[in-house]
Amino acid sequence: MNEEGMSEDGVIKLLEEARSMDIDYRRVFSSMCTIPHPIAVKAYNMFIASNAGDPGIFKGTKKLEEETIELIGDLLHKRDAYGYVSTGGTESNLQAIRMARNIKKRRRPNFVVSEMGHFSFEKAGDILGVETRRADVKEDLTVDINSVEELIDENTIGIVGIAGTTEFGQIDPIDELSKLALNEDLFLHIDAAFGGFVIPFLKKKYPFDFDLEGVSSISIDPHKMGMSVIPAGGLLVRRKEDLMDLEVDTPYLSSKSQYTLSGTRSGAAIAAVYAVLKYLGRKGLKKIVGRCLDLTNELVDRMRKFDVHPVGEPKMNVLALNVPNLDAVFKELWRKGWCVSMTRRPRALRLVIMPHIDGAIIEEFSNDLGEMISNIV
Amino acid sequence: MNEEGMSEDGVIKLLEEARSMDIDYRRVFSSMCTIPHPIAVKAYNMFIASNAGDPGIFKGTKKLEEETIELIGDLLHKRDAYGYVSTGGTESNLQAIRMARNIKKRRRPNFVVSEMGHFSFEKAGDILGVETRRADVKEDLTVDINSVEELIDENTIGIVGIAGTTEFGQIDPIDELSKLALNEDLFLHIDAAFGGFVIPFLKKKYPFDFDLEGVSSISIDPHKMGMSVIPAGGLLVRRKEDLMDLEVDTPYLSSKSQYTLSGTRSGAAIAAVYAVLKYLGRKGLKKIVGRCLDLTNELVDRMRKFDVHPVGEPKMNVLALNVPNLDAVFKELWRKGWCVSMTRRPRALRLVIMPHIDGAIIEEFSNDLGEMISNIV
């Protein structure tokens, strides 16, 4: 580190250089994040110095967090759910499995999740010392309830349902999982990090939330389809005592205990989530989801003309395309400045159609992809 | 959640109402956070949409993070340290203990930390399934190396040294801990969340960083004395392989694996840390620390006139005052709008003199406190 500081202009110039190396979202189909809503950015800046981990001082922030959880709870059919604004899906998933572990107290604990579940469940397993068991999926890429049942044993602390898989955007049969959880007296966590702000606005209804009696907790990320500023996840639980189970004492703070993972944490992120939800309402959120779905369908239609078809029927704005010569096409897309990714099993071209994507980009992308396929194959 | 959204003005008004309930930092002596530096806020906004968890897309952010770790590593006598910008001290401490646990692979692991260590070590212990053993402190409130030695057994995975305790701002004898760690072949983590940006700028030199061969990892928080935006912690490690031990595979991302706790994480926080360090340089950071120490000393002097003395000699801008009738004084201070906290053992009035505190506030506060003591006692 230099002895002397730099001028503000000098620092800004360095930052601009770095920013120019970041790929802007315009041609990004590989991310579940997007450009935050302007109202989120405004709110973030209003609370930029706020520490939500110190609620005795930041009482207004605390109130916003309570109201935010109520808003999200309402969306998930439990207005009086407990919870907090976390740093994202990984923290929420980890905390949910931690709750299940602390409640069940098994010597060699395990939990069961679809093989399509996010890699954060591997992380959570390692961190918590809990075995992560992966259940098979059916042909439609949702979890096979029979496989889940087979993996459950006396050391199982909980099961997980995915409401919007990262790779294929599919929705597990959460109603079946709910029944199973109730029968087996297991904690059921729903990873709706992506789908939480999508599924409630789909024409077809998929039961996935607290409406199902067996659902114990839900992860839902405002910094994905909730148009908020990173870091903003959500962890909601049905029973207050499950969350309280995570509490540790917090001497020398303005509160007495803490169940969040972080100590100091962004109050600004909370304000941003609150602002977006208030500003958009259900109608605004639905409109954003509707637009993404329309563009997804448009892309599917355009690709059918090149005889390229989706893997399964897309349920939301996550699309896997069966592309011939996948590796070569993938490479060529990146070369042309398209950020895309691949699914693993089955292997396919993975596209997330986030709110930063528009019609012109869909047209340009499908033309590029179509041409590539014609040339490469 | 309402069907209809609200107007922008309406949302801003709600946010302003909530913000007015937050206590502003002017009279806050109980927090280790402060108002972020303006250059940090500017940088934050420039990268507000950046996801550091997706380094294949946010290549510039990735570069900034590497350079930031180099800057902090340099400050901690290891320019080529590995690490990343975390969400704060809790994540850094947790990840360090996780490294130690994964390296040592004991069936019933434990680690040893001073009874003065932050409560995040209890959290980390619970999450990781590792027993947290608390060592006694000496009269000077730093850890007693004999007590640490006594607590070490064949299941000990590591030990922790505190460089700036949360309650008293004291610095453990890290050089002794370093020797012990080397002798016993143990992982040594230093929690310098608060002290990391203070100790390098003190007149008296305290060995606490990578200069000591036994130090394996360090937690240092830019969102405390580093003047940055929440959430910004730092985890630095000596050996790359220790960090790599935390890696999980990350399919469908632009990178192959991930050792951070979060998946999606704020690139803006990284830019903010980078900007502050570049803008201030060592000189600027030293000036901020110097000013906080001067004010701390001024407060000590002023209180001596009321026959009120510090518990031990304050080493940094954390002050514990031996106040008669502590509970009543504490209550009265809050009633008068002063945010203060208490230490546990010994019980005392705890004051953190952060950069948002100025001379006028020190004068006003010491007069108020002095008067109260005269009246209450």
PDB file of N, CA, C and O in Angstrom, chain B residues 12-68:
ATOM      1  N   ILE B  12     -40.364   6.973  -1.077  1.00  0.00           N
ATOM      2  CA  ILE B  12     -39.270   7.758  -0.462  1.00  0.00           C
ATOM      3  C   ILE B  12     -39.731   8.315   0.892  1.00  0.00           C
ATOM      4  O   ILE B  12     -38.959   8.329   1.856  1.00  0.00           O
ATOM      5  N   LYS B  13     -40.987   8.720   0.952  1.00  0.00           N
ATOM      6  CA  LYS B  13     -41.502   9.260   2.214  1.00  0.00           C
ATOM      7  C   LYS B  13     -41.484   8.184   3.310  1.00  0.00           C
ATOM      8  O   LYS B  13     -41.082   8.445   4.444  1.00  0.00           O
ATOM      9  N   LEU B  14     -41.888   6.979   2.958  1.00  0.00           N
ATOM     10  CA  LEU B  14     -41.851   5.875   3.926  1.00  0.00           C
ATOM     11  C   LEU B  14     -40.421   5.589   4.384  1.00  0.00           C
ATOM     12  O   LEU B  14     -40.157   5.344   5.560  1.00  0.00           O
ATOM     13  N   LEU B  15     -39.518   5.653   3.418  1.00  0.00           N
ATOM     14  CA  LEU B  15     -38.111   5.402   3.751  1.00  0.00           C
ATOM     15  C   LEU B  15     -37.578   6.505   4.666  1.00  0.00           C
ATOM     16  O   LEU B  15     -36.830   6.237   5.612  1.00  0.00           O
ATOM     17  N   GLU B  16     -37.966   7.728   4.373  1.00  0.00           N
ATOM     18  CA  GLU B  16     -37.507   8.849   5.212  1.00  0.00           C
ATOM     19  C   GLU B  16     -38.035   8.721   6.638  1.00  0.00           C
ATOM     20  O   GLU B  16     -37.316   9.001   7.599  1.00  0.00           O
ATOM     21  N   GLU B  17     -39.268   8.285   6.743  1.00  0.00           N
ATOM     22  CA  GLU B  17     -39.842   8.070   8.078  1.00  0.00           C
ATOM     23  C   GLU B  17     -39.027   7.027   8.849  1.00  0.00           C
ATOM     24  O   GLU B  17     -38.704   7.220  10.026  1.00  0.00           O
ATOM     25  N   ALA B  18     -38.718   5.934   8.169  1.00  0.00           N
ATOM     26  CA  ALA B  18     -37.934   4.880   8.828  1.00  0.00           C
ATOM     27  C   ALA B  18     -36.542   5.401   9.180  1.00  0.00           C
ATOM     28  O   ALA B  18     -36.029   5.162  10.282  1.00  0.00           O
ATOM     29  N   ARG B  19     -35.971   6.149   8.267  1.00  0.00           N
ATOM     30  CA  ARG B  19     -34.611   6.650   8.514  1.00  0.00           C
ATOM     31  C   ARG B  19     -34.581   7.585   9.718  1.00  0.00           C
ATOM     32  O   ARG B  19     -33.609   7.639  10.461  1.00  0.00           O
ATOM     33  N   SER B  20     -35.667   8.320   9.895  1.00  0.00           N
ATOM     34  CA  SER B  20     -35.704   9.248  11.033  1.00  0.00           C
ATOM     35  C   SER B  20     -35.756   8.488  12.363  1.00  0.00           C
ATOM     36  O   SER B  20     -35.449   9.051  13.418  1.00  0.00           O
ATOM     37  N   MET B  21     -36.129   7.217  12.326  1.00  0.00           N
ATOM     38  CA  MET B  21     -36.112   6.392  13.545  1.00  0.00           C
ATOM     39  C   MET B  21     -34.719   5.823  13.826  1.00  0.00           C
ATOM     40  O   MET B  21     -34.418   5.437  14.956  1.00  0.00           O
ATOM     41  N   ASP B  22     -33.900   5.720  12.792  1.00  0.00           N
ATOM     42  CA  ASP B  22     -32.504   5.296  13.001  1.00  0.00           C
ATOM     43  C   ASP B  22     -31.782   6.415  13.741  1.00  0.00           C
ATOM     44  O   ASP B  22     -31.976   7.594  13.435  1.00  0.00           O
ATOM     45  N   ILE B  23     -30.990   6.053  14.726  1.00  0.00           N
ATOM     46  CA  ILE B  23     -30.194   7.063  15.431  1.00  0.00           C
ATOM     47  C   ILE B  23     -28.999   7.400  14.551  1.00  0.00           C
ATOM     48  O   ILE B  23     -28.317   6.494  14.073  1.00  0.00           O
ATOM     49  N   ASP B  24     -28.750   8.686  14.301  1.00  0.00           N
ATOM     50  CA  ASP B  24     -27.593   8.966  13.447  1.00  0.00           C
ATOM     51  C   ASP B  24     -26.314   8.804  14.262  1.00  0.00           C
ATOM     52  O   ASP B  24     -26.329   8.758  15.486  1.00  0.00           O
ATOM     53  N   TYR B  25     -25.183   8.666  13.566  1.00  0.00           N
ATOM     54  CA  TYR B  25     -23.938   8.269  14.239  1.00  0.00           C
ATOM     55  C   TYR B  25     -23.362   9.331  15.182  1.00  0.00           C
ATOM     56  O   TYR B  25     -22.479   9.037  15.975  1.00  0.00           O
ATOM     57  N   ARG B  26     -23.865  10.551  15.120  1.00  0.00           N
ATOM     58  CA  ARG B  26     -23.248  11.666  15.831  1.00  0.00           C
ATOM     59  C   ARG B  26     -22.976  11.366  17.301  1.00  0.00           C
ATOM     60  O   ARG B  26     -21.920  11.697  17.830  1.00  0.00           O
ATOM     61  N   ARG B  27     -23.928  10.739  17.969  1.00  0.00           N
ATOM     62  CA  ARG B  27     -23.798  10.471  19.404  1.00  0.00           C
ATOM     63  C   ARG B  27     -23.639   8.973  19.697  1.00  0.00           C
ATOM     64  O   ARG B  27     -23.931   8.511  20.792  1.00  0.00           O
ATOM     65  N   VAL B  28     -23.158   8.241  18.705  1.00  0.00           N
ATOM     66  CA  VAL B  28     -23.014   6.787  18.874  1.00  0.00           C
ATOM     67  C   VAL B  28     -21.581   6.431  19.300  1.00  0.00           C
ATOM     68  O   VAL B  28     -20.629   6.641  18.548  1.00  0.00           O
ATOM     69  N   PHE B  29     -21.452   5.902  20.513  1.00  0.00           N
ATOM     70  CA  PHE B  29     -20.168   5.436  21.048  1.00  0.00           C
ATOM     71  C   PHE B  29     -20.166   3.911  21.192  1.00  0.00           C
ATOM     72  O   PHE B  29     -19.244   3.361  21.767  1.00  0.00           O
ATOM     73  N   SER B  30     -21.233   3.268  20.721  1.00  0.00           N
ATOM     74  CA  SER B  30     -21.363   1.830  20.994  1.00  0.00           C
ATOM     75  C   SER B  30     -21.087   0.969  19.772  1.00  0.00           C
ATOM     76  O   SER B  30     -21.112  -0.256  19.856  1.00  0.00           O
ATOM     77  N   SER B  31     -20.825   1.595  18.637  1.00  0.00           N
ATOM     78  CA  SER B  31     -20.687   0.835  17.398  1.00  0.00           C
ATOM     79  C   SER B  31     -19.251   0.853  16.899  1.00  0.00           C
ATOM     80  O   SER B  31     -18.522   1.817  17.109  1.00  0.00           O
ATOM     81  N   MET B  32     -18.858  -0.224  16.247  1.00  0.00           N
ATOM     82  CA  MET B  32     -17.550  -0.257  15.604  1.00  0.00           C
ATOM     83  C   MET B  32     -17.675   0.078  14.118  1.00  0.00           C
ATOM     84  O   MET B  32     -16.725  -0.030  13.358  1.00  0.00           O
ATOM     85  N   CYS B  33     -18.881   0.466  13.717  1.00  0.00           N
ATOM     86  CA  CYS B  33     -19.087   0.937  12.352  1.00  0.00           C
ATOM     87  C   CYS B  33     -19.147   2.462  12.366  1.00  0.00           C
ATOM     88  O   CYS B  33     -19.279   3.079  13.417  1.00  0.00           O
ATOM     89  N   THR B  34     -19.061   3.037  11.191  1.00  0.00           N
ATOM     90  CA  THR B  34     -19.105   4.494  11.101  1.00  0.00           C
ATOM     91  C   THR B  34     -19.654   4.912   9.742  1.00  0.00           C
ATOM     92  O   THR B  34     -20.007   4.051   8.931  1.00  0.00           O
ATOM     93  N   ILE B  35     -19.754   6.200   9.530  1.00  0.00           N
ATOM     94  CA  ILE B  35     -20.218   6.687   8.237  1.00  0.00           C
ATOM     95  C   ILE B  35     -19.139   6.382   7.198  1.00  0.00           C
ATOM     96  O   ILE B  35     -17.982   6.736   7.391  1.00  0.00           O
ATOM     97  N   PRO B  36     -19.493   5.727   6.097  1.00  0.00           N
ATOM     98  CA  PRO B  36     -18.442   5.381   5.131  1.00  0.00           C
ATOM     99  C   PRO B  36     -17.850   6.631   4.476  1.00  0.00           C
ATOM    100  O   PRO B  36     -18.496   7.666   4.380  1.00  0.00           O
ATOM    101  N   HIS B  37     -16.623   6.507   4.045  1.00  0.00           N
ATOM    102  CA  HIS B  37     -15.941   7.596   3.354  1.00  0.00           C
ATOM    103  C   HIS B  37     -16.660   7.899   2.026  1.00  0.00           C
ATOM    104  O   HIS B  37     -17.093   6.966   1.345  1.00  0.00           O
ATOM    105  N   PRO B  38     -16.787   9.172   1.652  1.00  0.00           N
ATOM    106  CA  PRO B  38     -17.487   9.508   0.404  1.00  0.00           C
ATOM    107  C   PRO B  38     -16.938   8.775  -0.827  1.00  0.00           C
ATOM    108  O   PRO B  38     -17.708   8.377  -1.708  1.00  0.00           O
ATOM    109  N   ILE B  39     -15.633   8.548  -0.869  1.00  0.00           N
ATOM    110  CA  ILE B  39     -15.071   7.859  -2.044  1.00  0.00           C
ATOM    111  C   ILE B  39     -15.547   6.399  -2.075  1.00  0.00           C
ATOM    112  O   ILE B  39     -15.717   5.811  -3.159  1.00  0.00           O
ATOM    113  N   ALA B  40     -15.800   5.836  -0.904  1.00  0.00           N
ATOM    114  CA  ALA B  40     -16.312   4.462  -0.838  1.00  0.00           C
ATOM    115  C   ALA B  40     -17.727   4.407  -1.408  1.00  0.00           C
ATOM    116  O   ALA B  40     -18.078   3.478  -2.149  1.00  0.00           O
ATOM    117  N   VAL B  41     -18.531   5.410  -1.072  1.00  0.00           N
ATOM    118  CA  VAL B  41     -19.910   5.449  -1.559  1.00  0.00           C
ATOM    119  C   VAL B  41     -19.928   5.634  -3.076  1.00  0.00           C
ATOM    120  O   VAL B  41     -20.697   4.980  -3.786  1.00  0.00           O
ATOM    121  N   LYS B  42     -19.043   6.499  -3.574  1.00  0.00           N
ATOM    122  CA  LYS B  42     -18.955   6.696  -5.034  1.00  0.00           C
ATOM    123  C   LYS B  42     -18.600   5.393  -5.726  1.00  0.00           C
ATOM    124  O   LYS B  42     -19.221   5.000  -6.718  1.00  0.00           O
ATOM    125  N   ALA B  43     -17.578   4.739  -5.221  1.00  0.00           N
ATOM    126  CA  ALA B  43     -17.132   3.478  -5.831  1.00  0.00           C
ATOM    127  C   ALA B  43     -18.234   2.426  -5.761  1.00  0.00           C
ATOM    128  O   ALA B  43     -18.469   1.684  -6.725  1.00  0.00           O
ATOM    129  N   TYR B  44     -18.907   2.396  -4.632  1.00  0.00           N
ATOM    130  CA  TYR B  44     -19.994   1.428  -4.441  1.00  0.00           C
ATOM    131  C   TYR B  44     -21.039   1.591  -5.541  1.00  0.00           C
ATOM    132  O   TYR B  44     -21.468   0.622  -6.169  1.00  0.00           O
ATOM    133  N   ASN B  45     -21.412   2.829  -5.771  1.00  0.00           N
ATOM    134  CA  ASN B  45     -22.442   3.091  -6.781  1.00  0.00           C
ATOM    135  C   ASN B  45     -21.980   2.775  -8.196  1.00  0.00           C
ATOM    136  O   ASN B  45     -22.770   2.368  -9.034  1.00  0.00           O
ATOM    137  N   MET B  46     -20.693   2.938  -8.443  1.00  0.00           N
ATOM    138  CA  MET B  46     -20.180   2.617  -9.783  1.00  0.00           C
ATOM    139  C   MET B  46     -20.294   1.131 -10.092  1.00  0.00           C
ATOM    140  O   MET B  46     -20.365   0.723 -11.240  1.00  0.00           O
ATOM    141  N   PHE B  47     -20.258   0.293  -9.039  1.00  0.00           N
ATOM    142  CA  PHE B  47     -20.271  -1.167  -9.223  1.00  0.00           C
ATOM    143  C   PHE B  47     -21.525  -1.801  -8.629  1.00  0.00           C
ATOM    144  O   PHE B  47     -21.525  -2.975  -8.275  1.00  0.00           O
ATOM    145  N   ILE B  48     -22.581  -1.021  -8.517  1.00  0.00           N
ATOM    146  CA  ILE B  48     -23.753  -1.473  -7.754  1.00  0.00           C
ATOM    147  C   ILE B  48     -24.388  -2.745  -8.325  1.00  0.00           C
ATOM    148  O   ILE B  48     -25.015  -3.514  -7.592  1.00  0.00           O
ATOM    149  N   ALA B  49     -24.208  -3.003  -9.626  1.00  0.00           N
ATOM    150  CA  ALA B  49     -24.816  -4.197 -10.231  1.00  0.00           C
ATOM    151  C   ALA B  49     -23.834  -5.364 -10.335  1.00  0.00           C
ATOM    152  O   ALA B  49     -24.176  -6.416 -10.857  1.00  0.00           O
ATOM    153  N   SER B  50     -22.631  -5.170  -9.826  1.00  0.00           N
ATOM    154  CA  SER B  50     -21.593  -6.184 -10.021  1.00  0.00           C
ATOM    155  C   SER B  50     -21.714  -7.347  -9.044  1.00  0.00           C
ATOM    156  O   SER B  50     -21.901  -7.154  -7.851  1.00  0.00           O
ATOM    157  N   ASN B  51     -21.591  -8.555  -9.579  1.00  0.00           N
ATOM    158  CA  ASN B  51     -21.617  -9.775  -8.773  1.00  0.00           C
ATOM    159  C   ASN B  51     -20.221 -10.389  -8.751  1.00  0.00           C
ATOM    160  O   ASN B  51     -19.795 -11.026  -9.715  1.00  0.00           O
ATOM    161  N   ALA B  52     -19.520 -10.200  -7.635  1.00  0.00           N
ATOM    162  CA  ALA B  52     -18.158 -10.725  -7.513  1.00  0.00           C
ATOM    163  C   ALA B  52     -18.140 -12.246  -7.508  1.00  0.00           C
ATOM    164  O   ALA B  52     -17.086 -12.854  -7.691  1.00  0.00           O
ATOM    165  N   GLY B  53     -19.299 -12.859  -7.319  1.00  0.00           N
ATOM    166  CA  GLY B  53     -19.389 -14.312  -7.344  1.00  0.00           C
ATOM    167  C   GLY B  53     -19.398 -14.875  -8.756  1.00  0.00           C
ATOM    168  O   GLY B  53     -19.441 -16.092  -8.940  1.00  0.00           O
ATOM    169  N   ASP B  54     -19.340 -14.011  -9.740  1.00  0.00           N
ATOM    170  CA  ASP B  54     -19.391 -14.429 -11.145  1.00  0.00           C
ATOM    171  C   ASP B  54     -18.212 -13.789 -11.888  1.00  0.00           C
ATOM    172  O   ASP B  54     -18.389 -12.937 -12.762  1.00  0.00           O
ATOM    173  N   PRO B  55     -16.988 -14.215 -11.521  1.00  0.00           N
ATOM    174  CA  PRO B  55     -15.783 -13.507 -11.983  1.00  0.00           C
ATOM    175  C   PRO B  55     -15.509 -13.631 -13.478  1.00  0.00           C
ATOM    176  O   PRO B  55     -14.717 -12.853 -14.019  1.00  0.00           O
ATOM    177  N   GLY B  56     -16.157 -14.580 -14.148  1.00  0.00           N
ATOM    178  CA  GLY B  56     -15.973 -14.692 -15.599  1.00  0.00           C
ATOM    179  C   GLY B  56     -16.647 -13.541 -16.324  1.00  0.00           C
ATOM    180  O   GLY B  56     -16.246 -13.165 -17.426  1.00  0.00           O
ATOM    181  N   ILE B  57     -17.673 -12.992 -15.719  1.00  0.00           N
ATOM    182  CA  ILE B  57     -18.350 -11.834 -16.298  1.00  0.00           C
ATOM    183  C   ILE B  57     -17.791 -10.542 -15.698  1.00  0.00           C
ATOM    184  O   ILE B  57     -17.486  -9.599 -16.410  1.00  0.00           O
ATOM    185  N   PHE B  58     -17.625 -10.550 -14.387  1.00  0.00           N
ATOM    186  CA  PHE B  58     -17.139  -9.340 -13.719  1.00  0.00           C
ATOM    187  C   PHE B  58     -15.626  -9.432 -13.514  1.00  0.00           C
ATOM    188  O   PHE B  58     -15.117  -9.518 -12.400  1.00  0.00           O
ATOM    189  N   LYS B  59     -14.948  -9.386 -14.653  1.00  0.00           N
ATOM    190  CA  LYS B  59     -13.489  -9.554 -14.656  1.00  0.00           C
ATOM    191  C   LYS B  59     -12.789  -8.359 -14.003  1.00  0.00           C
ATOM    192  O   LYS B  59     -11.745  -8.500 -13.366  1.00  0.00           O
ATOM    193  N   GLY B  60     -13.351  -7.181 -14.208  1.00  0.00           N
ATOM    194  CA  GLY B  60     -12.760  -5.980 -13.616  1.00  0.00           C
ATOM    195  C   GLY B  60     -12.916  -5.991 -12.110  1.00  0.00           C
ATOM    196  O   GLY B  60     -11.990  -5.630 -11.369  1.00  0.00           O
ATOM    197  N   THR B  61     -14.071  -6.439 -11.660  1.00  0.00           N
ATOM    198  CA  THR B  61     -14.314  -6.562 -10.222  1.00  0.00           C
ATOM    199  C   THR B  61     -13.341  -7.563  -9.610  1.00  0.00           C
ATOM    200  O   THR B  61     -12.782  -7.342  -8.538  1.00  0.00           O
ATOM    201  N   LYS B  62     -13.144  -8.648 -10.329  1.00  0.00           N
ATOM    202  CA  LYS B  62     -12.206  -9.687  -9.867  1.00  0.00           C
ATOM    203  C   LYS B  62     -10.796  -9.103  -9.712  1.00  0.00           C
ATOM    204  O   LYS B  62     -10.104  -9.363  -8.720  1.00  0.00           O
ATOM    205  N   LYS B  63     -10.413  -8.308 -10.696  1.00  0.00           N
ATOM    206  CA  LYS B  63      -9.080  -7.670 -10.648  1.00  0.00           C
ATOM    207  C   LYS B  63      -8.991  -6.730  -9.443  1.00  0.00           C
ATOM    208  O   LYS B  63      -7.985  -6.709  -8.724  1.00  0.00           O
ATOM    209  N   LEU B  64     -10.060  -5.971  -9.223  1.00  0.00           N
ATOM    210  CA  LEU B  64     -10.077  -5.069  -8.064  1.00  0.00           C
ATOM    211  C   LEU B  64      -9.950  -5.855  -6.758  1.00  0.00           C
ATOM    212  O   LEU B  64      -9.272  -5.420  -5.830  1.00  0.00           O
ATOM    213  N   GLU B  65     -10.606  -7.013  -6.705  1.00  0.00           N
ATOM    214  CA  GLU B  65     -10.523  -7.803  -5.474  1.00  0.00           C
ATOM    215  C   GLU B  65      -9.097  -8.303  -5.255  1.00  0.00           C
ATOM    216  O   GLU B  65      -8.571  -8.250  -4.144  1.00  0.00           O
ATOM    217  N   GLU B  66      -8.475  -8.760  -6.323  1.00  0.00           N
ATOM    218  CA  GLU B  66      -7.088  -9.228  -6.207  1.00  0.00           C
ATOM    219  C   GLU B  66      -6.179  -8.097  -5.731  1.00  0.00           C
ATOM    220  O   GLU B  66      -5.331  -8.280  -4.853  1.00  0.00           O
ATOM    221  N   GLU B  67      -6.377  -6.929  -6.314  1.00  0.00           N
ATOM    222  CA  GLU B  67      -5.532  -5.790  -5.924  1.00  0.00           C
ATOM    223  C   GLU B  67      -5.828  -5.346  -4.490  1.00  0.00           C
ATOM    224  O   GLU B  67      -4.929  -4.921  -3.757  1.00  0.00           O
ATOM    225  N   THR B  68      -7.104  -5.449  -4.104  1.00  0.00           N
ATOM    226  CA  THR B  68      -7.484  -5.076  -2.735  1.00  0.00           C
ATOM    227  C   THR B  68      -6.823  -6.002  -1.725  1.00  0.00           C
ATOM    228  O   THR B  68      -6.298  -5.555  -0.693  1.00  0.00           O
TER     229      THR B  68
END
